[in-house]
Amino acid sequence: LRNVRASIRHQLTARDEIGLAAGGDDSEYQDLGSGSNDSRIWNARLLWSRNWSPVWSTQLSFGGSTTDAEQQDVPQSGGIGCVIFGIPFQCPPELARVALDDQDFSSRSTGVVGSLAITRRFERSLISLGYSRDTRSTGGSGRTNFDIDAFTLSFTHRLAERVKLSLSGNYSLYRSVTDDLPSY
């Protein structure tokens, strides 16, 4: 996995901050018998943060991503039908599957990425609710790139001067970037 990230932020007013973020990931997965995978994901986002009051703030990002995935040397096999006098029957195992030449597959896609978080501060604690949409490479065989919708709720409370308690929960939903799977 190789990745790069860059961002720039500018304090626009006492309450508003804007920015731009860009990044890329290049993931290569070794061949474990089902072909090798290479996945490249690039994204760019516009950022905006605002302090609405001393206790309420929001963070928003919006942008796009592009994904390029390649699978090489994917083993292929085919079945042959055993038919005698027009009647199909179960082939012996040694005849049921025939190895074919390995094939390469590639796919490209684009998507929307972004996030929204709302934070409420109290005297000794804060609570934050967030949603994010991102595209990531998450596996080495078959479907490797996913659009991920994540919902997060976090709570932080200062118990003492140097002691903080943090609780968080996350629900993530993964969807394949492409519906095309190589045929094995």
Tab-separated table of C-alpha atoms in Angstrom, residues 128-132 150-154 168-171:
chain	number	residue	atom	x	y	z
A	128	SER	CA	-20.235	14.509	18.060
A	129	LEU	CA	-22.402	12.901	15.378
A	130	GLY	CA	-20.926	12.298	11.943
A	131	TYR	CA	-21.441	10.746	8.541
A	132	SER	CA	-18.765	10.069	5.934
A	150	ALA	CA	-19.983	5.349	7.931
A	151	PHE	CA	-22.062	6.787	10.774
A	152	THR	CA	-20.206	7.719	13.965
A	153	LEU	CA	-21.320	8.874	17.404
A	154	SER	CA	-18.693	9.841	19.966
A	168	SER	CA	-17.543	5.982	20.358
A	169	GLY	CA	-19.657	3.838	18.103
A	170	ASN	CA	-19.489	3.319	14.362
A	171	TYR	CA	-21.756	1.700	11.785
